[in-house]
Amino acid sequence: MTNAIAEVLPETATAGIAEEKQVPLALLFAMFLTTLVTLALQLCLSRILSVTVSYHFAFLIVAFAMLGMAASAVKIFVEQKSGEGGKRLGAPAAAQASAGLIVVGTFGFVFTRTTNELLAAVQLALLGSVLAAAFYYSGYVVAYLLAHYAKHVVRLYLVDLLGAAMGCLFAVMLLDHTSALNAALVCAWASAAAGVCLAHAVGTRRDQRVGAGLLALYTVVTLFALLHPSVTRLRFAKHTQSNVIWEKWNSLARVTVSLRDRDGRNDQTHPVWEAGWGMSNAFTGFVPESLWIELDADAGTPIIRDGGTAPPERIDFLKWDVTASAYWLRPERVGSVFIIGGGGGRDVLTAAHFGAARVDVIEINPAVIEASRDVFGAYGGGVYALPQVSLTQANARSELANSHARYDIIQMSMIDTWAATMAGQLVLTENTLYTQEAFDL
């Protein structure tokens, strides 16, 4: 395999290095870091675009990555054909350029998004160009090493695959502990570190000095962002974020809690249309104050103020919503209820209000549970602390498949999140609940 690859590469690809016994460890580590960064950055950017634009833009990130990396491979080929392949000065600069572009693109998402549709399209195109260029330079490093060390392509390719695999795990770890924007900055730091390794292995003293200085700069920027999350907090996503009072990212979604009205008002009563997903026109009663949990700045669920401790007449509006229709159709059999996607606890309150003796709730996103049960649990009157309520963090379909319990009502209302997950777009999310097998279950 190695000989076959070496034969199809131009002669200059292996000129001057055929006598080397092994690839320097610094180059192997640089390859590992570069491929790790490339995969992790793709996943982090998918999360960012899912929040700021729409979930299906996850495919755009794949296009950026493939375009940039293909262009870098063509560049290496052209260099080899023109006789420039023996030069070993491009890879360190490429790694540092990738790091710089990642930083520019990351802060571009923070500070340049706008409500003007035309301007937003232009900004997205510019940011896309920046990100494609970042993938171009990371791809240049990989193609450079494979071309110049064709005799050791098996070892390099092994390190390439290991780095990519670890990049997937690294992205999950990062997103479960910080925002996708800060995770992207960590990727920039790792790319700069790869540049330092390359500078020491194949660069000049100037490359080494520049690389060390840039790595120090990115270290300061990354640490500052990690210690002060407000610096990289989104000012605008799919709508303004001025009312956000709590935020947490993870590999499933960006979860925020906001004031119910996006214009800043939070009155004691709200319009009837805000009370539910499809309120009866006959309802004219009281609608309590609520906070709004939102996933990826799109799909939402309310936390009703004092819902768990309010007298029945204060939450009677729950009965007038279309999501309560099953309770009206089977009023004599509301003993046990299974709720898929508990969210802020609205469906739980509905079940309790109709007198359910047992309410089992499944919520897949731990950040939603943290917001509704822990951080804002007192605001909601301790919905998940009600004696008949049992909350579990799990996948609802798996939980039902492994359970022998029987339920009078299984409720699954408004659970779609429209979020691009770590698996890519809608893979392995709640759409698996809309299959024939799921309904049979």
Short mmCIF file of C-alpha atoms in Angstrom, two decimals:
data_model
loop_
_atom_site.label_atom_id
_atom_site.label_comp_id
_atom_site.label_asym_id
_atom_site.label_seq_id
_atom_site.Cartn_x
_atom_site.Cartn_y
_atom_site.Cartn_z
CA MET A 1 0.00 0.00 0.00
CA THR A 2 2.77 2.41 0.96
CA ASN A 3 4.75 1.70 -2.20
CA ALA A 4 1.65 2.09 -4.37
CA ILE A 5 0.95 5.53 -2.90
CA ALA A 6 4.57 6.57 -3.27
CA GLU A 7 4.50 5.55 -6.95
CA VAL A 8 1.58 7.82 -7.84
CA LEU A 9 3.01 10.82 -5.98
CA PRO A 10 5.39 13.11 -7.88
CA GLU A 11 9.06 12.34 -7.41
CA THR A 12 9.64 15.48 -5.40
CA ALA A 13 7.18 14.25 -2.78
CA THR A 14 9.76 11.86 -1.43
CA ALA A 15 12.90 13.67 -2.50
CA GLY A 16 15.31 14.26 0.36
CA ILE A 17 13.36 12.23 2.90
CA ALA A 18 13.56 8.66 1.66
CA GLU A 19 16.52 8.07 3.90
CA GLU A 20 14.57 8.97 7.08
CA LYS A 21 14.05 5.98 9.38
CA GLN A 22 10.85 7.29 11.02
CA VAL A 23 8.56 10.25 11.24
CA PRO A 24 9.52 12.62 14.08
CA LEU A 25 7.18 12.35 17.06
CA ALA A 26 6.47 16.07 16.83
CA LEU A 27 5.02 15.57 13.35
CA LEU A 28 2.91 12.64 14.48
CA PHE A 29 1.56 14.69 17.35
CA ALA A 30 0.87 17.59 14.99
CA MET A 31 -1.07 15.25 12.70
CA PHE A 32 -3.04 13.95 15.69
CA LEU A 33 -3.91 17.46 16.90
CA THR A 34 -4.84 18.71 13.44
CA THR A 35 -7.27 15.89 12.67
CA LEU A 36 -8.69 16.12 16.19
CA VAL A 37 -9.31 19.84 15.70
CA THR A 38 -10.86 19.33 12.27
CA LEU A 39 -13.48 16.84 13.49
CA ALA A 40 -14.19 18.62 16.77
CA LEU A 41 -14.55 21.96 14.99
CA GLN A 42 -17.06 20.52 12.52
CA LEU A 43 -19.23 19.33 15.41
CA CYS A 44 -18.94 22.58 17.36
CA LEU A 45 -19.81 24.66 14.31
CA SER A 46 -22.83 22.43 13.64
CA ARG A 47 -24.07 23.32 17.10
CA ILE A 48 -23.39 27.05 16.58
CA LEU A 49 -25.25 27.18 13.25
CA SER A 50 -28.13 25.17 14.69
CA VAL A 51 -28.57 27.91 17.30
CA THR A 52 -27.90 30.98 15.17
CA VAL A 53 -29.48 30.00 11.86
CA SER A 54 -31.24 26.63 11.63
CA TYR A 55 -30.56 22.98 12.36
CA HIS A 56 -30.27 21.93 8.69
CA PHE A 57 -27.22 24.20 8.32
CA ALA A 58 -25.29 21.31 9.88
CA PHE A 59 -24.96 20.14 6.29
CA LEU A 60 -23.38 23.47 5.37
CA ILE A 61 -20.56 22.83 7.84
CA VAL A 62 -19.82 19.50 6.17
CA ALA A 63 -19.73 21.33 2.83
CA PHE A 64 -17.32 23.97 4.23
CA ALA A 65 -15.02 21.25 5.57
CA MET A 66 -15.00 19.19 2.37
CA LEU A 67 -14.52 22.25 0.16
CA GLY A 68 -11.62 23.57 2.22
CA MET A 69 -9.84 20.25 2.61
CA ALA A 70 -10.26 19.32 -1.06
CA ALA A 71 -8.82 22.69 -2.08
CA SER A 72 -5.79 22.17 0.17
CA ALA A 73 -5.13 18.74 -1.33
CA VAL A 74 -5.21 20.27 -4.82
CA LYS A 75 -2.79 22.96 -3.63
CA ILE A 76 -0.32 20.34 -2.38
CA PHE A 77 -0.57 18.47 -5.68
CA VAL A 78 0.12 21.64 -7.66
CA GLU A 79 3.12 22.41 -5.44
CA GLN A 80 4.51 18.93 -6.05
CA LYS A 81 4.03 19.18 -9.81
CA SER A 82 5.74 22.57 -9.94
CA GLY A 83 8.75 21.33 -7.99
CA GLU A 84 8.01 23.22 -4.78
CA GLY A 85 7.28 20.06 -2.79
CA GLY A 86 10.69 19.90 -1.15
CA LYS A 87 10.07 23.08 0.82
CA ARG A 88 9.10 22.49 4.44
CA LEU A 89 7.87 25.91 5.47
CA GLY A 90 4.15 25.75 4.72
CA ALA A 91 2.74 23.45 7.39
CA PRO A 92 3.56 25.49 10.54
CA ALA A 93 2.10 28.65 9.01
CA ALA A 94 -0.98 26.74 7.83
CA ALA A 95 -1.72 25.42 11.32
CA GLN A 96 -1.44 28.92 12.79
CA ALA A 97 -3.59 30.37 10.00
CA SER A 98 -6.28 27.80 10.76
CA ALA A 99 -6.20 28.79 14.43
CA GLY A 100 -6.52 32.48 13.62
CA LEU A 101 -9.45 31.96 11.26
CA ILE A 102 -11.27 29.86 13.84
CA VAL A 103 -10.96 32.70 16.35
CA VAL A 104 -12.17 35.28 13.81
CA GLY A 105 -15.12 33.11 12.80
CA THR A 106 -16.08 32.38 16.41
CA PHE A 107 -16.22 36.02 17.45
CA GLY A 108 -17.93 36.79 14.18
CA PHE A 109 -20.89 34.70 15.32
CA VAL A 110 -20.94 36.56 18.63
CA PHE A 111 -20.78 40.14 17.42
CA THR A 112 -21.97 40.36 13.80
CA ARG A 113 -25.37 38.65 13.70
CA THR A 114 -28.31 40.95 12.97
CA THR A 115 -32.08 40.99 12.47
CA ASN A 116 -31.74 42.43 8.97
CA GLU A 117 -32.25 39.45 6.66
CA LEU A 118 -30.16 40.74 3.76
CA LEU A 119 -27.27 41.78 5.98
CA ALA A 120 -27.51 38.49 7.88
CA ALA A 121 -27.17 36.57 4.60
CA VAL A 122 -24.06 38.57 3.69
CA GLN A 123 -22.57 38.01 7.15
CA LEU A 124 -23.27 34.29 6.96
CA ALA A 125 -21.57 34.10 3.56
CA LEU A 126 -18.50 35.93 4.90
CA LEU A 127 -18.34 33.77 8.00
CA GLY A 128 -18.74 30.70 5.82
CA SER A 129 -15.77 31.80 3.74
CA VAL A 130 -13.69 32.30 6.88
CA LEU A 131 -14.57 28.85 8.19
CA ALA A 132 -13.96 27.17 4.83
CA ALA A 133 -10.52 28.82 4.85
CA ALA A 134 -9.89 27.42 8.35
CA PHE A 135 -10.61 23.91 7.06
CA TYR A 136 -8.42 24.64 4.05
CA TYR A 137 -5.41 25.29 6.25
CA SER A 138 -6.02 22.34 8.59
CA GLY A 139 -6.43 20.16 5.52
CA TYR A 140 -3.21 21.62 4.13
CA VAL A 141 -1.31 20.34 7.17
CA VAL A 142 -2.68 16.82 6.73
CA ALA A 143 -2.07 16.74 2.97
CA TYR A 144 1.42 18.23 3.45
CA LEU A 145 2.47 15.52 5.90
CA LEU A 146 1.01 12.71 3.80
CA ALA A 147 2.74 14.03 0.67
CA HIS A 148 6.15 14.69 2.23
CA TYR A 149 6.21 11.48 4.27
CA ALA A 150 4.73 9.09 1.74
CA LYS A 151 7.14 6.37 2.89
CA HIS A 152 5.39 6.43 6.28
CA VAL A 153 1.83 6.93 5.09
CA VAL A 154 0.48 3.91 7.02
CA ARG A 155 1.71 5.31 10.34
CA LEU A 156 0.50 8.80 9.49
CA TYR A 157 -2.90 7.53 8.41
CA LEU A 158 -3.23 5.58 11.66
CA VAL A 159 -2.51 8.77 13.63
CA ASP A 160 -4.95 10.63 11.35
CA LEU A 161 -7.77 8.21 12.21
CA LEU A 162 -6.94 8.24 15.92
CA GLY A 163 -7.03 12.03 15.97
CA ALA A 164 -10.37 12.14 14.15
CA ALA A 165 -11.88 9.59 16.52
CA MET A 166 -10.62 11.45 19.56
CA GLY A 167 -11.94 14.68 18.05
CA CYS A 168 -15.48 13.29 18.20
CA LEU A 169 -15.08 12.38 21.87
CA PHE A 170 -13.30 15.65 22.60
CA ALA A 171 -16.19 17.67 21.14
CA VAL A 172 -18.73 15.86 23.32
CA MET A 173 -16.61 16.51 26.40
CA LEU A 174 -16.17 20.19 25.54
CA LEU A 175 -19.83 20.84 24.78
CA ASP A 176 -20.94 19.20 27.99
CA HIS A 177 -18.79 21.64 29.96
CA THR A 178 -18.78 24.90 27.98
CA SER A 179 -20.46 26.68 25.09
CA ALA A 180 -19.89 25.71 21.46
CA LEU A 181 -18.20 29.08 20.92
CA ASN A 182 -15.70 28.47 23.70
CA ALA A 183 -15.22 24.93 22.42
CA ALA A 184 -14.28 26.40 19.04
CA LEU A 185 -11.69 28.61 20.75
CA VAL A 186 -10.21 25.52 22.41
CA CYS A 187 -9.96 24.00 18.92
CA ALA A 188 -8.10 27.12 17.79
CA TRP A 189 -5.66 26.71 20.68
CA ALA A 190 -5.07 23.06 19.74
CA SER A 191 -4.43 24.05 16.13
CA ALA A 192 -1.88 26.63 17.30
CA ALA A 193 -0.22 23.92 19.41
CA ALA A 194 0.00 21.73 16.30
CA GLY A 195 1.70 24.67 14.55
CA VAL A 196 4.31 24.85 17.31
CA CYS A 197 5.04 21.13 16.93
CA LEU A 198 5.41 21.54 13.18
CA ALA A 199 7.66 24.56 13.61
CA HIS A 200 10.03 22.61 15.83
CA ALA A 201 10.07 19.66 13.44
CA VAL A 202 10.23 21.25 9.98
CA GLY A 203 10.20 25.03 10.43
CA THR A 204 12.78 27.76 10.82
CA ARG A 205 13.68 29.57 14.02
CA ARG A 206 11.37 32.36 12.92
CA ASP A 207 8.53 29.83 12.61
CA GLN A 208 9.28 28.64 16.12
CA ARG A 209 9.26 32.14 17.60
CA VAL A 210 6.06 33.14 15.80
CA GLY A 211 4.40 29.87 16.73
CA ALA A 212 5.27 30.23 20.40
CA GLY A 213 3.98 33.80 20.47
CA LEU A 214 0.69 32.91 18.77
CA LEU A 215 0.17 29.92 21.06
CA ALA A 216 0.64 32.20 24.07
CA LEU A 217 -1.89 34.66 22.60
CA TYR A 218 -4.49 31.96 21.94
CA THR A 219 -3.92 30.55 25.41
CA VAL A 220 -4.79 33.92 26.96
CA VAL A 221 -7.86 34.37 24.72
CA THR A 222 -9.17 30.87 25.39
CA LEU A 223 -8.64 31.00 29.15
CA PHE A 224 -10.29 34.42 29.34
CA ALA A 225 -13.32 33.16 27.42
CA LEU A 226 -13.60 30.04 29.59
CA LEU A 227 -13.35 32.05 32.81
CA HIS A 228 -15.69 34.81 31.58
CA PRO A 229 -18.46 33.07 29.56
CA SER A 230 -20.32 36.35 29.01
CA VAL A 231 -17.61 37.39 26.52
CA THR A 232 -18.70 34.71 24.05
CA ARG A 233 -22.39 34.70 24.95
CA LEU A 234 -24.56 35.10 21.87
CA ARG A 235 -26.14 38.52 21.49
CA PHE A 236 -28.38 37.31 18.68
CA ALA A 237 -29.39 33.81 17.65
CA LYS A 238 -32.61 33.23 15.71
CA HIS A 239 -33.95 36.20 17.65
CA THR A 240 -32.52 38.66 20.16
CA GLN A 241 -31.08 37.18 23.34
CA SER A 242 -31.55 40.23 25.57
CA ASN A 243 -34.12 38.47 27.78
CA VAL A 244 -32.01 35.36 28.45
CA ILE A 245 -31.45 34.97 32.20
CA TRP A 246 -29.86 31.49 32.18
CA GLU A 247 -27.92 29.52 29.58
CA LYS A 248 -26.29 26.14 29.28
CA TRP A 249 -24.84 24.27 26.31
CA ASN A 250 -24.43 20.53 25.90
CA SER A 251 -24.04 18.07 23.05
CA LEU A 252 -27.81 17.96 22.52
CA ALA A 253 -28.77 21.63 22.44
CA ARG A 254 -28.23 25.12 23.82
CA VAL A 255 -30.78 25.50 26.61
CA THR A 256 -31.81 28.97 27.74
CA VAL A 257 -34.36 30.36 30.17
CA SER A 258 -35.86 33.71 29.21
CA LEU A 259 -38.55 36.13 30.28
CA ARG A 260 -41.78 35.06 28.59
CA ASP A 261 -42.17 38.24 26.53
CA ARG A 262 -39.32 38.92 24.12
CA ASP A 263 -39.78 42.68 24.36
CA GLY A 264 -38.78 42.64 28.02
CA ARG A 265 -42.23 42.81 29.65
CA ASN A 266 -43.12 40.18 32.20
CA ASP A 267 -46.55 41.12 33.49
CA GLN A 268 -48.59 39.19 36.01
CA THR A 269 -51.00 38.05 33.30
CA HIS A 270 -50.39 37.04 29.71
CA PRO A 271 -52.48 36.87 26.55
CA VAL A 272 -54.56 33.72 26.12
CA TRP A 273 -52.52 32.66 23.08
CA GLU A 274 -49.47 32.32 25.34
CA ALA A 275 -51.27 29.96 27.70
CA GLY A 276 -50.98 26.84 25.53
CA TRP A 277 -50.35 25.31 22.14
CA GLY A 278 -53.99 25.50 21.02
CA MET A 279 -56.29 27.18 23.53
CA SER A 280 -60.06 26.95 23.28
CA ASN A 281 -61.72 30.14 22.06
CA ALA A 282 -64.17 29.77 24.94
CA PHE A 283 -61.48 30.29 27.58
CA THR A 284 -61.51 33.72 29.21
CA GLY A 285 -59.88 32.94 32.55
CA PHE A 286 -56.59 33.67 34.31
CA VAL A 287 -53.21 32.97 32.70
CA PRO A 288 -50.29 32.97 35.16
CA GLU A 289 -46.80 34.34 34.61
CA SER A 290 -44.20 31.98 33.19
CA LEU A 291 -40.59 31.68 32.12
CA TRP A 292 -39.63 30.17 28.81
CA ILE A 293 -37.14 27.31 28.31
CA GLU A 294 -35.84 27.31 24.76
CA LEU A 295 -33.69 24.80 22.89
CA ASP A 296 -31.43 26.17 20.17
CA ALA A 297 -33.36 29.45 20.25
CA ASP A 298 -36.36 27.79 18.64
CA ALA A 299 -38.35 25.06 20.40
CA GLY A 300 -39.75 26.12 23.77
CA THR A 301 -41.51 24.94 26.89
CA PRO A 302 -42.86 27.08 29.77
CA ILE A 303 -42.12 27.03 33.49
CA ILE A 304 -45.39 28.15 35.06
CA ARG A 305 -44.92 30.30 38.13
CA ASP A 306 -45.93 28.51 41.35
CA GLY A 307 -47.53 25.80 39.23
CA GLY A 308 -46.74 23.01 41.67
CA THR A 309 -48.23 24.84 44.66
CA ALA A 310 -50.98 26.92 43.01
CA PRO A 311 -54.65 26.27 43.87
CA PRO A 312 -56.61 24.49 41.10
CA GLU A 313 -58.35 27.62 39.87
CA ARG A 314 -54.99 29.31 39.19
CA ILE A 315 -53.93 26.60 36.72
CA ASP A 316 -57.37 25.74 35.34
CA PHE A 317 -56.26 27.12 31.96
CA LEU A 318 -54.37 23.86 31.42
CA LYS A 319 -57.67 22.05 30.85
CA TRP A 320 -58.57 24.31 27.95
CA ASP A 321 -55.59 23.45 25.76
CA VAL A 322 -55.66 20.90 22.93
CA THR A 323 -52.88 18.91 24.63
CA ALA A 324 -55.35 18.03 27.42
CA SER A 325 -57.85 16.40 25.05
CA ALA A 326 -56.87 12.84 26.05
CA TYR A 327 -57.84 13.56 29.64
CA TRP A 328 -61.30 14.75 28.54
CA LEU A 329 -61.80 11.69 26.33
CA ARG A 330 -60.94 9.25 29.16
CA PRO A 331 -61.81 11.11 32.36
CA GLU A 332 -62.63 7.88 34.21
CA ARG A 333 -59.16 6.40 33.58
CA VAL A 334 -56.48 8.88 34.54
CA GLY A 335 -54.63 6.73 37.02
CA SER A 336 -51.16 6.46 35.55
CA VAL A 337 -49.60 8.75 32.96
CA PHE A 338 -46.32 8.51 31.02
CA ILE A 339 -45.03 11.83 29.69
CA ILE A 340 -42.41 11.97 26.94
CA GLY A 341 -40.42 15.19 27.16
CA GLY A 342 -41.22 16.78 30.50
CA GLY A 343 -39.60 20.12 29.68
CA GLY A 344 -40.64 22.89 32.05
CA GLY A 345 -43.34 20.72 33.63
CA ARG A 346 -46.46 21.97 31.86
CA ASP A 347 -47.71 18.49 30.87
CA VAL A 348 -46.87 17.23 34.35
CA LEU A 349 -49.09 19.91 35.85
CA THR A 350 -51.88 18.97 33.45
CA ALA A 351 -51.73 15.32 34.53
CA ALA A 352 -51.69 16.31 38.20
CA HIS A 353 -54.56 18.76 37.67
CA PHE A 354 -56.70 15.97 36.22
CA GLY A 355 -55.97 13.85 39.28
CA ALA A 356 -53.41 11.36 37.98
CA ALA A 357 -52.16 9.16 40.81
CA ARG A 358 -48.85 8.36 39.09
CA VAL A 359 -46.91 10.48 36.60
CA ASP A 360 -43.70 9.06 35.11
CA VAL A 361 -41.73 11.66 33.16
CA ILE A 362 -38.85 11.15 30.73
CA GLU A 363 -36.62 14.03 29.67
CA ILE A 364 -33.59 13.39 27.46
CA ASN A 365 -31.73 16.68 27.96
CA PRO A 366 -30.00 17.04 31.36
CA ALA A 367 -29.78 20.83 30.97
CA VAL A 368 -33.57 21.06 30.70
CA ILE A 369 -33.88 19.05 33.92
CA GLU A 370 -31.33 21.28 35.63
CA ALA A 371 -33.23 24.41 34.61
CA SER A 372 -36.77 23.28 35.42
CA ARG A 373 -36.11 21.18 38.52
CA ASP A 374 -33.04 22.72 40.14
CA VAL A 375 -32.32 26.29 39.06
CA PHE A 376 -35.93 27.44 38.61
CA GLY A 377 -37.63 24.70 40.60
CA ALA A 378 -38.76 27.10 43.31
CA TYR A 379 -40.16 29.49 40.69
CA GLY A 380 -42.28 26.67 39.26
CA GLY A 381 -43.54 25.58 42.65
CA GLY A 382 -41.59 22.32 42.68
CA VAL A 383 -43.46 20.57 39.88
CA TYR A 384 -41.02 17.68 39.78
CA ALA A 385 -41.11 17.41 43.57
CA LEU A 386 -44.81 16.49 43.63
CA PRO A 387 -45.30 13.13 45.39
CA GLN A 388 -46.90 11.38 42.42
CA VAL A 389 -44.22 12.54 39.94
CA SER A 390 -41.14 10.52 38.99
CA LEU A 391 -38.57 12.13 36.68
CA THR A 392 -35.93 10.17 34.73
CA GLN A 393 -33.27 11.41 32.34
CA ALA A 394 -33.30 8.93 29.45
CA ASN A 395 -34.47 8.22 25.93
CA ALA A 396 -38.21 7.70 26.12
CA ARG A 397 -38.43 4.90 23.57
CA SER A 398 -35.64 2.89 25.22
CA GLU A 399 -37.21 3.45 28.62
CA LEU A 400 -40.60 2.17 27.45
CA ALA A 401 -39.03 -0.82 25.72
CA ASN A 402 -37.33 -1.87 28.96
CA SER A 403 -40.34 -1.21 31.17
CA HIS A 404 -43.13 -3.60 32.15
CA ALA A 405 -45.37 -0.82 33.43
CA ARG A 406 -48.77 -0.08 31.88
CA TYR A 407 -50.23 3.41 31.51
CA ASP A 408 -53.66 4.86 30.98
CA ILE A 409 -52.28 7.79 28.98
CA ILE A 410 -48.97 8.24 27.17
CA GLN A 411 -48.49 11.89 26.28
CA MET A 412 -46.03 13.25 23.74
CA SER A 413 -46.88 16.86 22.97
CA MET A 414 -44.70 19.48 21.26
CA ILE A 415 -41.41 17.69 21.90
CA ASP A 416 -39.63 18.62 18.66
CA THR A 417 -36.45 20.63 19.24
CA TRP A 418 -35.26 21.32 15.65
CA ALA A 419 -31.73 20.99 16.98
CA ALA A 420 -28.71 19.57 15.16
CA THR A 421 -27.17 17.14 17.63
CA MET A 422 -23.66 15.82 17.84
CA ALA A 423 -24.73 12.93 15.59
CA GLY A 424 -25.51 15.38 12.81
CA GLN A 425 -28.80 17.09 11.98
CA LEU A 426 -31.73 15.04 13.37
CA VAL A 427 -30.01 11.66 13.67
CA LEU A 428 -30.83 9.77 16.89
CA THR A 429 -33.09 12.51 18.27
CA GLU A 430 -36.79 12.45 18.98
CA ASN A 431 -37.77 11.70 15.37
CA THR A 432 -37.35 8.00 16.27
CA LEU A 433 -40.55 8.43 18.27
CA TYR A 434 -42.56 9.03 15.10
CA THR A 435 -42.13 5.59 13.56
CA GLN A 436 -44.62 2.73 13.28
CA GLU A 437 -42.53 0.66 15.70
CA ALA A 438 -42.56 3.45 18.27
CA PHE A 439 -46.35 3.75 18.11
CA ASP A 440 -46.70 -0.03 18.36
CA LEU A 441 -44.57 0.13 21.50
#
